[in-house]
Structure formats: structure tokens, C-alpha cells
CSV table of C-alpha atoms in Angstrom, one decimal:
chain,number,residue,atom,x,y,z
H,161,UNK,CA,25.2,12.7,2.0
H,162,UNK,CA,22.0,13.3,3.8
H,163,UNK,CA,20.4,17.0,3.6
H,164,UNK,CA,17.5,18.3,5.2
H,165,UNK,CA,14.7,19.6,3.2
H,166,UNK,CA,15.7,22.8,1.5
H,167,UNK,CA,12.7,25.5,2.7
H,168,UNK,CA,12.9,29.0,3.7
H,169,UNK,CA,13.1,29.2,7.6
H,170,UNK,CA,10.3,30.5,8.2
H,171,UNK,CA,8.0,27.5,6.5
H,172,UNK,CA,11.0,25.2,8.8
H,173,UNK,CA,9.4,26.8,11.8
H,174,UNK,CA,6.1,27.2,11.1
H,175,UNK,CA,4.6,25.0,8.2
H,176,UNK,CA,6.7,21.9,8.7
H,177,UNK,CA,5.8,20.8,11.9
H,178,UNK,CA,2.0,20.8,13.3
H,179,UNK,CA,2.6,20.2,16.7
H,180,UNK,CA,5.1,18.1,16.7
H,181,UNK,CA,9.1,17.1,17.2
H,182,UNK,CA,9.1,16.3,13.3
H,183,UNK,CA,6.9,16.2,10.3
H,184,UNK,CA,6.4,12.5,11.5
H,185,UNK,CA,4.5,13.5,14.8
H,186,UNK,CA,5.4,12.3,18.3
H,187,UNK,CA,5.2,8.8,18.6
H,188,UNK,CA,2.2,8.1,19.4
H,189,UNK,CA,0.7,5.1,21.8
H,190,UNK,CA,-2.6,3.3,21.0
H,191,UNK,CA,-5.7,5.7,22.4
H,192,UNK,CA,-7.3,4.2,25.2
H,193,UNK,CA,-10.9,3.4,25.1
H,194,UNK,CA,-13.6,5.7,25.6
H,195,UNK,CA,-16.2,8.2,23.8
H,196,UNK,CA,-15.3,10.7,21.4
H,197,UNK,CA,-17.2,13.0,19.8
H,198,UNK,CA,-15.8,13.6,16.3
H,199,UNK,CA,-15.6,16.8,14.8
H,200,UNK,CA,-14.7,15.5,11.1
H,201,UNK,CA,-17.6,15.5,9.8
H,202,UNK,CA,-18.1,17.4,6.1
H,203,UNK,CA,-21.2,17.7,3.4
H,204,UNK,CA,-23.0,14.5,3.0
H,205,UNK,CA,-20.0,12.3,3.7
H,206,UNK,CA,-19.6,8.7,5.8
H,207,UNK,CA,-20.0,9.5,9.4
H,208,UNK,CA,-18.3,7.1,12.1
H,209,UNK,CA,-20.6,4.2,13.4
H,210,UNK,CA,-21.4,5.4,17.2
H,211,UNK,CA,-21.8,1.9,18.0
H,212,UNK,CA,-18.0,1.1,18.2
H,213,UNK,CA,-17.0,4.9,19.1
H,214,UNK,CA,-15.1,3.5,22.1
H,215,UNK,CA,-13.7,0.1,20.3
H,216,UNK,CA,-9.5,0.4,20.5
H,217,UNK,CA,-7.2,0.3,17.7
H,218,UNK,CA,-4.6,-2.3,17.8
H,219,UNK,CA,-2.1,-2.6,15.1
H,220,UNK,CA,0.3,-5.1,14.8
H,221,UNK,CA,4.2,-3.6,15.8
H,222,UNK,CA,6.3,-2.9,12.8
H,223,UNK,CA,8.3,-4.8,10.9
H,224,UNK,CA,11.4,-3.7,8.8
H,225,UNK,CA,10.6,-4.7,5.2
H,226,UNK,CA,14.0,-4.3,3.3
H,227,UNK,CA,12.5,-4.5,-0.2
H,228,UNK,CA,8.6,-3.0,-2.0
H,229,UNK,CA,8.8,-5.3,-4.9
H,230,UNK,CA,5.5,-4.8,-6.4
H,231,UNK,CA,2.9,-2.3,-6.7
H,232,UNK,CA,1.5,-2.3,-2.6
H,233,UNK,CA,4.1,-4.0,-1.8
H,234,UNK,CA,3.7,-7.2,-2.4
H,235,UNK,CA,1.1,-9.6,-4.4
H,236,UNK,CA,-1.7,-9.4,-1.6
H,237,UNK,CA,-1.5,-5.9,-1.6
H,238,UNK,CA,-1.4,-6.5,2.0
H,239,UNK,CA,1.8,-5.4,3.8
H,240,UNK,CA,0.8,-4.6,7.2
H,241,UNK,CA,2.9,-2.3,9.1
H,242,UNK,CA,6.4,-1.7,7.8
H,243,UNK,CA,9.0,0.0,9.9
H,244,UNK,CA,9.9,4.0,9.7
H,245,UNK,CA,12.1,5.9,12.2
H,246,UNK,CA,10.3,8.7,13.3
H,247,UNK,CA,12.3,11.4,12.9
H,248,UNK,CA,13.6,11.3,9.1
H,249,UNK,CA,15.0,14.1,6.6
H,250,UNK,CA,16.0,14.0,2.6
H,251,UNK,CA,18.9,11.4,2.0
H,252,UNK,CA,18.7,12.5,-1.2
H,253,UNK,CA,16.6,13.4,-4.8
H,254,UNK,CA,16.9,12.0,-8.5
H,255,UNK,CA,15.7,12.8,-11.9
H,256,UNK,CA,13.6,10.2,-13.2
H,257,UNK,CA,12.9,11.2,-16.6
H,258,UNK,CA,10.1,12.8,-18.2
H,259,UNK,CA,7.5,14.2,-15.9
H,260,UNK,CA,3.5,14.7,-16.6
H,261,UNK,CA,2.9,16.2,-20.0
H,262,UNK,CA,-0.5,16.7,-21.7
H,263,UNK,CA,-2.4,13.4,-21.6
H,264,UNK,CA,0.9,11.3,-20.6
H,265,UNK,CA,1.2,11.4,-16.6
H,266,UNK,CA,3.4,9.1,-14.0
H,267,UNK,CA,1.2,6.7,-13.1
H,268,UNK,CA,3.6,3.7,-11.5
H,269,UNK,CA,4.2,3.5,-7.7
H,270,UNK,CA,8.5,2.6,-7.9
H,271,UNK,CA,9.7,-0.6,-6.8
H,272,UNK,CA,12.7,-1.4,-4.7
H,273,UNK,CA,15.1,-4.1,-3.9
H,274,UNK,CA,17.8,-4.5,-1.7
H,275,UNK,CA,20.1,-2.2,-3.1
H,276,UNK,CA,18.2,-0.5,-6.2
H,277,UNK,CA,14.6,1.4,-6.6
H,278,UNK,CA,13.3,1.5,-9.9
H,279,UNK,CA,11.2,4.3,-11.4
H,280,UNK,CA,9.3,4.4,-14.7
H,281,UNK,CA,8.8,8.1,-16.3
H,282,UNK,CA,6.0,9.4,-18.1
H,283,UNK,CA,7.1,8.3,-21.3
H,284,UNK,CA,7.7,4.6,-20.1
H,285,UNK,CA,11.5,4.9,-19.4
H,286,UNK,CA,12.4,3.0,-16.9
H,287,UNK,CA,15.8,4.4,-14.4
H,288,UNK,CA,17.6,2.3,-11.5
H,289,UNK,CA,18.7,4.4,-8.5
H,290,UNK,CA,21.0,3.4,-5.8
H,291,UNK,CA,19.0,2.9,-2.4
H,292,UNK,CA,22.4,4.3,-0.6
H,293,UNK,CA,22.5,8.0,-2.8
H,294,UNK,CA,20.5,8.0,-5.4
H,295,UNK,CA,23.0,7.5,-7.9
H,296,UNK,CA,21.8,6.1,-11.7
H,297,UNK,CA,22.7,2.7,-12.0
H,298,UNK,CA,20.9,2.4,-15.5
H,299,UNK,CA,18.1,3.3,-18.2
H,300,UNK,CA,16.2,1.5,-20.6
H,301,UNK,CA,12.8,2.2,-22.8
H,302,UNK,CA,11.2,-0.8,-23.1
H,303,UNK,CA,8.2,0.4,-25.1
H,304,UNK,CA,10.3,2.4,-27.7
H,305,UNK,CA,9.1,3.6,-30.2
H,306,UNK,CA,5.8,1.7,-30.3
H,307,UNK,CA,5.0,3.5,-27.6
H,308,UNK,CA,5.3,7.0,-29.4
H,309,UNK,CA,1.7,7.3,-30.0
H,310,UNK,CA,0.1,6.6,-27.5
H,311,UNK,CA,-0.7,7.1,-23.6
H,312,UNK,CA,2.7,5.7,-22.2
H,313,UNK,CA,1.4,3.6,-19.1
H,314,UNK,CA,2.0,0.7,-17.4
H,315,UNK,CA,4.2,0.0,-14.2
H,316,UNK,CA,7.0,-2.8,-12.4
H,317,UNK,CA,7.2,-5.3,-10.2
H,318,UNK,CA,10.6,-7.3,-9.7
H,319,UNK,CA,11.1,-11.0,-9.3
H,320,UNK,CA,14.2,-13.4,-8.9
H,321,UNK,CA,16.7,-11.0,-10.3
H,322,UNK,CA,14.3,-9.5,-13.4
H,323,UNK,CA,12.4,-6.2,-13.5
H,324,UNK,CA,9.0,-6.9,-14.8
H,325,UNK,CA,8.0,-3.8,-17.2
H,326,UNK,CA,4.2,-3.8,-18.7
H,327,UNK,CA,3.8,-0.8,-21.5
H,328,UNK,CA,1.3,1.3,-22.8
H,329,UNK,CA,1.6,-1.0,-26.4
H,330,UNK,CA,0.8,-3.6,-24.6
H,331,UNK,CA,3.9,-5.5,-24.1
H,332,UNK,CA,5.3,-7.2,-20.8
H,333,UNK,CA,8.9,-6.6,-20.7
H,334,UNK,CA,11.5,-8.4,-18.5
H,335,UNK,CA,15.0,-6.7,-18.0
H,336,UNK,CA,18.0,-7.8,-15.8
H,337,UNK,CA,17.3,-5.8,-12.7
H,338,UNK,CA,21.3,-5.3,-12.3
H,339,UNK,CA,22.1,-4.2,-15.9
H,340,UNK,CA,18.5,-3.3,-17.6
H,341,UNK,CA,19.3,-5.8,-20.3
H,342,UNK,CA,16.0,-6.8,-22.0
H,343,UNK,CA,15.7,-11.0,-21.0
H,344,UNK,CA,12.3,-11.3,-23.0
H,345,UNK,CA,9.2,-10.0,-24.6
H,346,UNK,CA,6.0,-10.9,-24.9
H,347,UNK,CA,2.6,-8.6,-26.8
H,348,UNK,CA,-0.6,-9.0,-25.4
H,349,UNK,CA,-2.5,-6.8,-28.1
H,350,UNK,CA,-4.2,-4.3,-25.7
H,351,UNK,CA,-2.5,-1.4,-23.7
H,352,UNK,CA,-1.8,-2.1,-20.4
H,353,UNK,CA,-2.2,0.8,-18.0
H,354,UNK,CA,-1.2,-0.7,-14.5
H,355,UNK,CA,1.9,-2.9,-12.8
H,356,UNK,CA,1.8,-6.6,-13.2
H,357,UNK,CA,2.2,-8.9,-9.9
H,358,UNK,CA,4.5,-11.4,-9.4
H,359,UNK,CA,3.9,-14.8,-7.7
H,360,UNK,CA,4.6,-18.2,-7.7
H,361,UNK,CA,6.8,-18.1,-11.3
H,362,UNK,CA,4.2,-16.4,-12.9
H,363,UNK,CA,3.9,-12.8,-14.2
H,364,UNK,CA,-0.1,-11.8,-13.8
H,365,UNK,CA,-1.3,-9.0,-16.0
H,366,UNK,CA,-4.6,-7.0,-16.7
H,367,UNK,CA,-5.0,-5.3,-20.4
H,368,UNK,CA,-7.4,-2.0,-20.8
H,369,UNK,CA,-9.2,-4.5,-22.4
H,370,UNK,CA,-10.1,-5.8,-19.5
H,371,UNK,CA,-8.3,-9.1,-20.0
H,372,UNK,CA,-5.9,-11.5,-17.4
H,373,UNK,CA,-3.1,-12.8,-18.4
H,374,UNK,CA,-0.8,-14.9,-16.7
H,375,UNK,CA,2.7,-15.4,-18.0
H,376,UNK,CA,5.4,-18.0,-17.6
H,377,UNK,CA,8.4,-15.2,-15.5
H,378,UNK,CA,11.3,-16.9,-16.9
H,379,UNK,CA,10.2,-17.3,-20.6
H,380,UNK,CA,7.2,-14.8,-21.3
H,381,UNK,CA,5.2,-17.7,-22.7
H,382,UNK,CA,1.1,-17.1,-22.4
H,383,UNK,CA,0.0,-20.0,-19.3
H,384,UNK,CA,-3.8,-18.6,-19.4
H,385,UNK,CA,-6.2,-15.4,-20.1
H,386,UNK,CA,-9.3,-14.8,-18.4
H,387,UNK,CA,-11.7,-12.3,-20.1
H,388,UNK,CA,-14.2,-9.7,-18.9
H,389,UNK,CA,-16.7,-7.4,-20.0
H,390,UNK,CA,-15.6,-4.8,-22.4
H,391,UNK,CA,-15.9,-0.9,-21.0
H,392,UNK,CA,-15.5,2.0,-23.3
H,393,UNK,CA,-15.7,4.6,-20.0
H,394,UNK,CA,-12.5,4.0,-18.2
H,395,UNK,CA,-10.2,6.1,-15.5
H,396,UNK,CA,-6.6,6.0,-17.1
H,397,UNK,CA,-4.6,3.4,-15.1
H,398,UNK,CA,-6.1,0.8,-13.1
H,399,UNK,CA,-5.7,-2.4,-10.7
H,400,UNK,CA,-2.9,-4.5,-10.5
H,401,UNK,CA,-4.0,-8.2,-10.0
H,402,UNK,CA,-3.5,-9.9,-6.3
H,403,UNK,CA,-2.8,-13.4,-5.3
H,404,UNK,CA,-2.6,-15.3,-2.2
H,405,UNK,CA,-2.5,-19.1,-1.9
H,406,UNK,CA,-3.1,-19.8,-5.6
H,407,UNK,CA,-6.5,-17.5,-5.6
H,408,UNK,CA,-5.6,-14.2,-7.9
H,409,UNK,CA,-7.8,-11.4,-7.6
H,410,UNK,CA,-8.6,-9.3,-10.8
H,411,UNK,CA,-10.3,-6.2,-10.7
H,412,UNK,CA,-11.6,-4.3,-13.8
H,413,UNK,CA,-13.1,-1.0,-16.1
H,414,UNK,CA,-16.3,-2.3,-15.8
H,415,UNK,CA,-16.3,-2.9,-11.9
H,416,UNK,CA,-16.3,-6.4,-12.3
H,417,UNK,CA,-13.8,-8.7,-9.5
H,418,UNK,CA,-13.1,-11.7,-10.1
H,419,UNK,CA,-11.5,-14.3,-8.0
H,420,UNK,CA,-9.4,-17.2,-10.4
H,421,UNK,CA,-7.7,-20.1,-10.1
H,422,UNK,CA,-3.7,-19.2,-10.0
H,423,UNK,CA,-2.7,-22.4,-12.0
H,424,UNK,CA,-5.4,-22.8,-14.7
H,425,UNK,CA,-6.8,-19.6,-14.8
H,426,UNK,CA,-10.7,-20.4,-14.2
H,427,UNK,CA,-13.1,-18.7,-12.5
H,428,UNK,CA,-13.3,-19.6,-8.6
H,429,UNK,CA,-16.1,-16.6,-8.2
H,430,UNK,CA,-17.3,-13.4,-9.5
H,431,UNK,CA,-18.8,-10.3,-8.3
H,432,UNK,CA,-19.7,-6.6,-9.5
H,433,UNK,CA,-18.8,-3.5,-7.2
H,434,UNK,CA,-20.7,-1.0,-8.4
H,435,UNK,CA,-23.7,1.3,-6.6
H,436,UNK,CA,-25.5,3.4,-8.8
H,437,UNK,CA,-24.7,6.9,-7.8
H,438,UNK,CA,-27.3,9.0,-10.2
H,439,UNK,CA,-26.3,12.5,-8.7
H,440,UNK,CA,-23.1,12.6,-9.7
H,441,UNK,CA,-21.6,12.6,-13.2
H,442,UNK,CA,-18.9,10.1,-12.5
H,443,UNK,CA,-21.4,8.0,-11.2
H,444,UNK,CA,-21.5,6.2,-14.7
H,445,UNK,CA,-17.9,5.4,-14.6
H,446,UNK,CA,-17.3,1.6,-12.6
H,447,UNK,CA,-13.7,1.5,-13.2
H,448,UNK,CA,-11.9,0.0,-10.4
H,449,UNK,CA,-8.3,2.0,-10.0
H,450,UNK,CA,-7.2,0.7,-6.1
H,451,UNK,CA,-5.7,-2.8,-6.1
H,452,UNK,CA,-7.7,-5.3,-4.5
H,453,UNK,CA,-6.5,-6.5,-1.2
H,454,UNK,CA,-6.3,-9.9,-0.2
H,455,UNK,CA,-5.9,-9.7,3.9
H,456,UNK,CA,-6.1,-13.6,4.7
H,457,UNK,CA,-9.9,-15.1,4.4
H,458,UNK,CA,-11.1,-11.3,2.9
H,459,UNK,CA,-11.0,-10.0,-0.5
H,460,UNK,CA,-11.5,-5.8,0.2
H,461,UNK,CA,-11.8,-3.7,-3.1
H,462,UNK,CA,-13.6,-0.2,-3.4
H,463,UNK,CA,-13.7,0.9,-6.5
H,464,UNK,CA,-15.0,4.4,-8.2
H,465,UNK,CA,-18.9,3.2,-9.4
H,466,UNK,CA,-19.7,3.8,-5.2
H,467,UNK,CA,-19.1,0.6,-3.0
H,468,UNK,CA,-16.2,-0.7,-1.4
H,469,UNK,CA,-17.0,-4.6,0.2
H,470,UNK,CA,-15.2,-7.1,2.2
H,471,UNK,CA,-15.6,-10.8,0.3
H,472,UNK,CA,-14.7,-14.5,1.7
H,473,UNK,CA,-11.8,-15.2,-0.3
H,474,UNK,CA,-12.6,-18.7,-0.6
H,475,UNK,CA,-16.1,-18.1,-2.5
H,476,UNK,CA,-16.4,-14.8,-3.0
H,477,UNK,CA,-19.9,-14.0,-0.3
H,478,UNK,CA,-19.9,-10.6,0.9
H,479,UNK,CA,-19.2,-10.4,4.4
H,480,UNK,CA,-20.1,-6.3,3.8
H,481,UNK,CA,-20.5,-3.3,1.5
H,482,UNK,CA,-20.0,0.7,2.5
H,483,UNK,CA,-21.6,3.1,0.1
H,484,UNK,CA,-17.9,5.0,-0.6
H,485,UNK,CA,-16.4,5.9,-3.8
H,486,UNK,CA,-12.0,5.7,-3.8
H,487,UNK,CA,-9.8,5.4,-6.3
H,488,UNK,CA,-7.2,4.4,-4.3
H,489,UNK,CA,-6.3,1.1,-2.6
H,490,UNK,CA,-7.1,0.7,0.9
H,491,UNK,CA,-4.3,0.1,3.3
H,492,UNK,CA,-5.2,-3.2,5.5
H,493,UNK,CA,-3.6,-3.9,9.2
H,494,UNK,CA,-4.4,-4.8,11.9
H,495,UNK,CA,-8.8,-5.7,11.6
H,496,UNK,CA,-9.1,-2.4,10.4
H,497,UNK,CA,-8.5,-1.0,6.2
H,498,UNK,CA,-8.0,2.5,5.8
H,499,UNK,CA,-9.1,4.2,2.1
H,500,UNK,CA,-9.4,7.3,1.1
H,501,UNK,CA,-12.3,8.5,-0.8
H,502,UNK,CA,-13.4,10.4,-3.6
H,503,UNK,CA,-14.3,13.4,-1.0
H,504,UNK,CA,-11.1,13.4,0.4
H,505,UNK,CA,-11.5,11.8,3.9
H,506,UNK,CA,-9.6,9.0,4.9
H,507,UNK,CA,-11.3,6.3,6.3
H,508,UNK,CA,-10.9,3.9,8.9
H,509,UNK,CA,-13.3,0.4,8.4
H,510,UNK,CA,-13.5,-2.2,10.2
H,511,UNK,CA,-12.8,-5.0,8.5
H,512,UNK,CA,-15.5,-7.1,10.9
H,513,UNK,CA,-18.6,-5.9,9.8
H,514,UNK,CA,-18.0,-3.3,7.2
H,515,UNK,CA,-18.5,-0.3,9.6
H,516,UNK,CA,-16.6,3.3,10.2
H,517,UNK,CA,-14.3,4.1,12.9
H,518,UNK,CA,-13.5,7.8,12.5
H,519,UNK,CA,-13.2,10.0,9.3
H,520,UNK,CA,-10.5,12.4,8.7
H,521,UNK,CA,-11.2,15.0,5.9
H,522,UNK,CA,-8.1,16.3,4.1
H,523,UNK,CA,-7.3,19.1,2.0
H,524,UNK,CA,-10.6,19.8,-0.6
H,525,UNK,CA,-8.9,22.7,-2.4
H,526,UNK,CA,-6.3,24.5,-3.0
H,527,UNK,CA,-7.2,27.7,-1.8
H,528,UNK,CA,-9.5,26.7,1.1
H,529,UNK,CA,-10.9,30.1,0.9
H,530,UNK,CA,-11.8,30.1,-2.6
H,531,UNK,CA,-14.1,27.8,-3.7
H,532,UNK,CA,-13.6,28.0,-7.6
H,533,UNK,CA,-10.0,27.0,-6.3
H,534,UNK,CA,-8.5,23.6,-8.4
H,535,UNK,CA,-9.3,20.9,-6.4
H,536,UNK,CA,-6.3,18.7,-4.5
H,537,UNK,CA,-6.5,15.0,-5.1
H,538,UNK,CA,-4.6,12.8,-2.7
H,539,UNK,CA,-3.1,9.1,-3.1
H,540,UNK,CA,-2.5,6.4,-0.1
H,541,UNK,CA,-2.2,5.6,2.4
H,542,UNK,CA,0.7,3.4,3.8
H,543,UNK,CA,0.9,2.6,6.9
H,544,UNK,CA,4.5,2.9,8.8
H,545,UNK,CA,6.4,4.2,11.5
H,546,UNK,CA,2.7,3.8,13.4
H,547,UNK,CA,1.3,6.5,10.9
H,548,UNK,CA,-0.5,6.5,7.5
H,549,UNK,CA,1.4,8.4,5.4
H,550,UNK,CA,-0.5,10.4,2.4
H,551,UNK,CA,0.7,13.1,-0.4
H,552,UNK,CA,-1.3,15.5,-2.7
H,553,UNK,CA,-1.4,16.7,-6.2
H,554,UNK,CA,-0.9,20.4,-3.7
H,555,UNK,CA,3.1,19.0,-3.5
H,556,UNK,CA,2.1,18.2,0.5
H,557,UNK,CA,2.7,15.1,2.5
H,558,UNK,CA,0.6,14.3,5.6
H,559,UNK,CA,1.3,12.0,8.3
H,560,UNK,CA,-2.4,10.9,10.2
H,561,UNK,CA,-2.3,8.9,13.1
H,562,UNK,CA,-4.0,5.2,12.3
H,563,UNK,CA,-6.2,5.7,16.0
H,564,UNK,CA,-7.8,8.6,15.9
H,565,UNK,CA,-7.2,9.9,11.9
H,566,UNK,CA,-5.7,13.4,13.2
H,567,UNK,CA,-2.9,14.9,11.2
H,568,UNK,CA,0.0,14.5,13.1
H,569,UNK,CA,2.5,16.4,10.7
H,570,UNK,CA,3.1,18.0,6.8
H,571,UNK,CA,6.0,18.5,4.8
H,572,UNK,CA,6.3,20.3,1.2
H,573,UNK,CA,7.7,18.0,-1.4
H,574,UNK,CA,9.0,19.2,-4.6
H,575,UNK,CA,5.7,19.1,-7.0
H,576,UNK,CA,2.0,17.0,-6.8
H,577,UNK,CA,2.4,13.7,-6.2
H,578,UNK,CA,-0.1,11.0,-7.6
H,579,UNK,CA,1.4,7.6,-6.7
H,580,UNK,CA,1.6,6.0,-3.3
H,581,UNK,CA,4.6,6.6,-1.1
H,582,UNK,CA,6.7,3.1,-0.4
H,583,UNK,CA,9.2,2.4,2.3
H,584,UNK,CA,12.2,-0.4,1.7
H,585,UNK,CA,14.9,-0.4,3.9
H,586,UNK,CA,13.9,2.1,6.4
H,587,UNK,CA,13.4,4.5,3.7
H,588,UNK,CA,10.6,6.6,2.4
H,589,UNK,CA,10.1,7.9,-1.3
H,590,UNK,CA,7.7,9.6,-3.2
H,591,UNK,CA,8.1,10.1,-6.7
H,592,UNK,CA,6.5,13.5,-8.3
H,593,UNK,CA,4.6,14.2,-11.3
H,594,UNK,CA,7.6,16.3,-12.3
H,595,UNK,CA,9.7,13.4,-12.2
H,596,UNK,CA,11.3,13.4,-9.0
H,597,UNK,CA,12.3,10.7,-6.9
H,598,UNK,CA,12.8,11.6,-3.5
H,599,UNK,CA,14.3,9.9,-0.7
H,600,UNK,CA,13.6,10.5,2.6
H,601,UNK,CA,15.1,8.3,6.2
């Protein structure tokens, strides 16, 4: 049975909607050109190229997508724009398990099918939800006990009937997605910290070791591995692998990306994304965390060691590079790939050159006022419905429009929020660090 959000009145009337007929915003038609002065501007941060101040914003229409079968969607990490009514409310909320605890977090986007979403806890568990209300369909724990001591990562992707599981042992699990009974196992070693992909019968995997594997999906049995520089310094999670017309995409700790052959596993090409950043202490950490994004004949990655680029696919040349530091993958549709930085402002690049269209700074901190407040870190975007959808470690989720990068509408969620939204079957969730699943159409 479908609820509305459960807030006192007066945050109803006054804190959910910014101007607007629902948290979603108006509907909103494509800008038409002209100048505009922006006003977004904060510290030292990217500033919009005035050379193409006036250059439109066309994105293709949407299109329903009824599953999200892999992290981003699907193994390009290029989805487009999916379909979102614009006026939605809570359909409904589950438990997933365990939420962040000391060093263990949530660090898997779900996955969804046709009739099922899948949702891994911090402690690797892994719960099916009906799409329809939310009801548990099963739970399983792939890594066990060999998980027990240590930093219980990994994610999901789902495939012809199997749920793809990758753990924080090291292990790449594959359970019936209709029952949760384990099909087959296979150890690779080294813990893995992010989802695999799935494409063309094969199950691709990156280890923290900073290692590819590629795995037969209906057996488990080890087709190739492709190795890459070691990196003690890492962020905790990482990229998922993408492919695209038998080219995968691996992007690693030490800010290395390389493009490989999807049958034998050997190099096509090879590049480093890193920009030495000397003012700032991250600055020696290259690990790439955002999935690389393969939108037809362009590889786009940005990574945390200060560059984000734009590479042929076919050979790997830069077409580009944008001094910007994300962890986040950027969102690609329509010529244009929107990130979000390590500032906090969403981005709009086009993909044709490498240069900004506007800059939309979001929340810094939590108390705006107070600047020893804890800082608010945000994950996203999607794009659908005709907006980018965002949330915060606050508990917040922000609609911006993809023209323009003004917040269109904000709704409070039920804790922080570190992994990307997803929309399957006309249906938005976001799943908490406190272990919440919630449903939203």
C-alpha cells in the first residue's frame, strides 16, 4: 500500500517542496538559448566555459527501463535517460540488514529485476525484496564466516537468472536470483571491494589488488586476469569494470585505466588519470572510485588523484582532460556527462571538447553557518524523469535540473545515503547507511 513520506506538517509545507508541485520540480522544458550569468560560483572551484554559455541542452526523451541489473545500470555504465513520473511518494520501506558500523559501511548500489531488488548489508548479507511491496523474498550470506574479519565489501550484478555476489574475502558468488541458492564459487585471493559486471557470459571482476578477472557466468571457471600496479593508499570501495563491444574498461587504486580485450583479456591501451594536486592532502591518493563510462566511441573516467578525461574507445587518445577531482561516476546523456566533485558541485561537461556548461554547488556542511560543522558528502547523479537525482550523507535528496543545474526540489530520507539512487520499473530507491531500502513511485 503506497504512503506518503511520514514528516511533521510543517517540513510537508515548507521543507519538502522548493518551489515546486512536488519534490520532483515542475516539469521542466529544455532552456532556450541565450546568456546567462551564473551565480554558482564558490572558492577556487571549475567555473563554466563562457564560450558555450548560450549552447542548448538537449537530452534524449526517456525511456522506461524495467530492470538496473548492474552497478550504473548496466555494463557501459551508460544508461541515458530512464523514465520517472514526476510526481512520486513512498510505495514502501524494507530492512536490509546491518547498517554502517565502525569500519564496515554499505557500499553496493542494489540491483533490480523485473520483479525483485536485491540489497547487500554491511556485513555482506545479501536480501531480495519484492518490487510490488517490499516484501522479503529471501536471505543468504555468501561470505560467511570468512568474511568475519574483515572489511565486508563487495557488491551485485544479476545475469540470466543468477545473482552475481563478489565479497570482501575475495570470493565471487553466484546464487539463484529466485531462491538465493548458492549455484557456484569461485576465490580470487584478494578482497574485492566493488560490484562485478556482467556481459557477454562472462562475469568481470576487479580485486583491491588491483587485478581483472574475468569469469566463465555459468561455471565460475577463471577465462583471464589482467594485472596492475600495486597501491598501498586506497579509498575503500572502487570501480566496477565496463564493457561495450568486446572492449572492457578497468579502472584502478593506483589511477591506472586500462582498456582490454573482452575475449582474451590483453591490453588494447593504457592510460594514467592522475594530476598532481600538491595542496591538498588527498592529493597523494589516485584511487579511482566512479565507474568508468563507456558512452559509444568515449571512454570518460574521473577519478580522485585530480583529472577526469574523455578517451577514444578504440585506442585509448585523449580527446580531453578537466582538472576535477570526483569520486563518483559521472552520469552520460545526451553529449553532455554530469559528475559531481570533490567540492560538492555538480558538473555539467561537454562531452565535445572537455569543457563546463554550468556548476551547481550543493550542500558543503551541515550546519551552513558553522564552519567546524561535519562536512556532507553527496553520491550521483542519475539522470530521470528529466532531472538528476542526488542524495547526501545529511539524509537529503535533491532533484537539479540537467539545463541549467538549479535545485528543483528536496526530500528527507530516513538516514545518509552513500550509494547511487537507481530507478527499475518506474520506481526510485535509495538504500541508507542504516540499512534502509526505500521505495519511492
Amino acid at each position: 500500500m503506497s504512503r506518503r513520506l511520514a514528516l511533521p506538517l510543517p517540513f510537508l509545507l515548507a521543507g519538502l517542496l522548493v518551489g515546486c508541485s512536488s519534490w520532483y520540480g515542475e516539469t521542466e522544458e529544455p532552456p532556450l538559448p541565450g546568456e546567462r550569468e551564473s551565480v554558482l560560483l564558490i572558492d577556487a572551484g571549475l567555473a563554466p566555459d563562457p564560450g558555450i554559455a548560450s549552447l542548448p541542452i538537449v537530452l534524449p526523451a526517456p525511456e522506461a527501463n524495467p530492470v538496473w541489473p548492474e552497478a550504473m545500470g548496466n555494463a557501459r555504465h551508460q544508461l541515458g535517460h530512464v523514465a520517472l513520473a514526476d510526481d512520486i511518494a513512498e510505495a514502501w520501506r524494507a530492512d536490509v540488514g546491518a547498517g554502517d558500523a565502525g569500519q564496515r559501511r554499505i557500499l553496493s548500489q542494489p540491483v533490480a529485476g523485473r520483479d525483485a531488488v536485491f540489497a547487500m548489508d554491511a556485513n555482506g548479507a545479501v536480501t531480495a525484496f519484492g518490487t510490488g511491496d517490499g516484501e522479503r523474498l529471501w536471505r543468504a550470506d555468501p561470505g560467511g564466516d570468512a568474511d568475519a574479519d574483515r572489511l565486508r565489501a563487495g557488491g551485485l550484478a544479476l545475469g540470466d537468472g543468477l545473482l552475481y555476489v563478489t565479497t570482501g574475502s575475495g570470493e565471487v558468488v553466484a546464487l539463484d536470483a529466485s531462491s538465493g541458492a548458492e549455484r557456484w564459487r569461485q576465490g580470487l585471493l584478494a578482497p574485492i571491494r566493488t560490484a562485478p559486471t556482467v556481459a557477454e557470459g562472462r562475469v568481470l571482476v576487479t580485486t583491491s589488488g588491483n587485478q581483472t578477472f574475468a569469469l566463465d557466468a555459468g561455471s565460475g571457471a577463471v577465462l583471464w586476469q589482467q594485472a596492475g600496479l600495486a597501491e598501498q593508499t586506497a579509498i575503500l570501495g572502487g570501480a566496477s569494470p565496463a564493457e561495450d563491444n568486446g572492449l572492457v574498461v578497468a579502472a584502478l587504486s593506483s589511477g591506472e585505466v586500462f582498456g582490454l580485450d573482452l575475449t582474451t583479456g590483453g591490453p588494447v591501451w593504457t592510460d594514467t588519470v592522475v594530476r598532481p594536486r600538491r595542496t591538498l592532502a588527498s592529493g597523494a591518493i589516485n584511487d579511482i572510485t566512479g565507474d568508468p563510462v563507456i558512452a559509444g566511441d568515449q571512454v570518460v573516467v574521473a577519478g580522485n588523484g585530480g583529472e577526469m578525461v574523455g578517451m577514444r574507445a578504440a585506442d585509448g587518445q585523449r580527446l580531453w582532460e578537466i582538472d576535477l577531482t570526483s569520486a563518483n561516476t559521472p552520469w552520460v546523456a545526451g553529449g553532455f556527462a554530469y559528475v559531481l566533485t570533490d567540492r560538492n558541485e555538480l558538473v555539467a561537461v561537454i562531452l565535445d571538447g572537455g569543457r563546463v556548461r554550468w556548476v551547481s554547488p550543493l550542500q558543503r556542511l551541515r550546519d551552513p553557518k558553522d564552519s567546524n560543522s561535519s562536512r556532507v558528502f553527496w553520491t550521483g547523479p542519475i539522470l530521470a524523469g528529466d532531472r538528476l537525482v542526488l542524495a547526501s550523507s545529511d539524509g537529503e535528496a535533491v532533484s537539479v535540473s540537467p539545463y541549467t543545474g538549479e535545485v528543483l526540489g528536496r526530500i528527507k530520507l530516513p538516514g545518509g545515503v552513500s550509494v547511487p539512487p537507481l530507478v527499475a520499473g518506474g520506481t526510485l530507491y535509495f538504500l541508507t547507511d542504516g540499512g534502509d531500502l526505500v521505495a519511492y513511485r
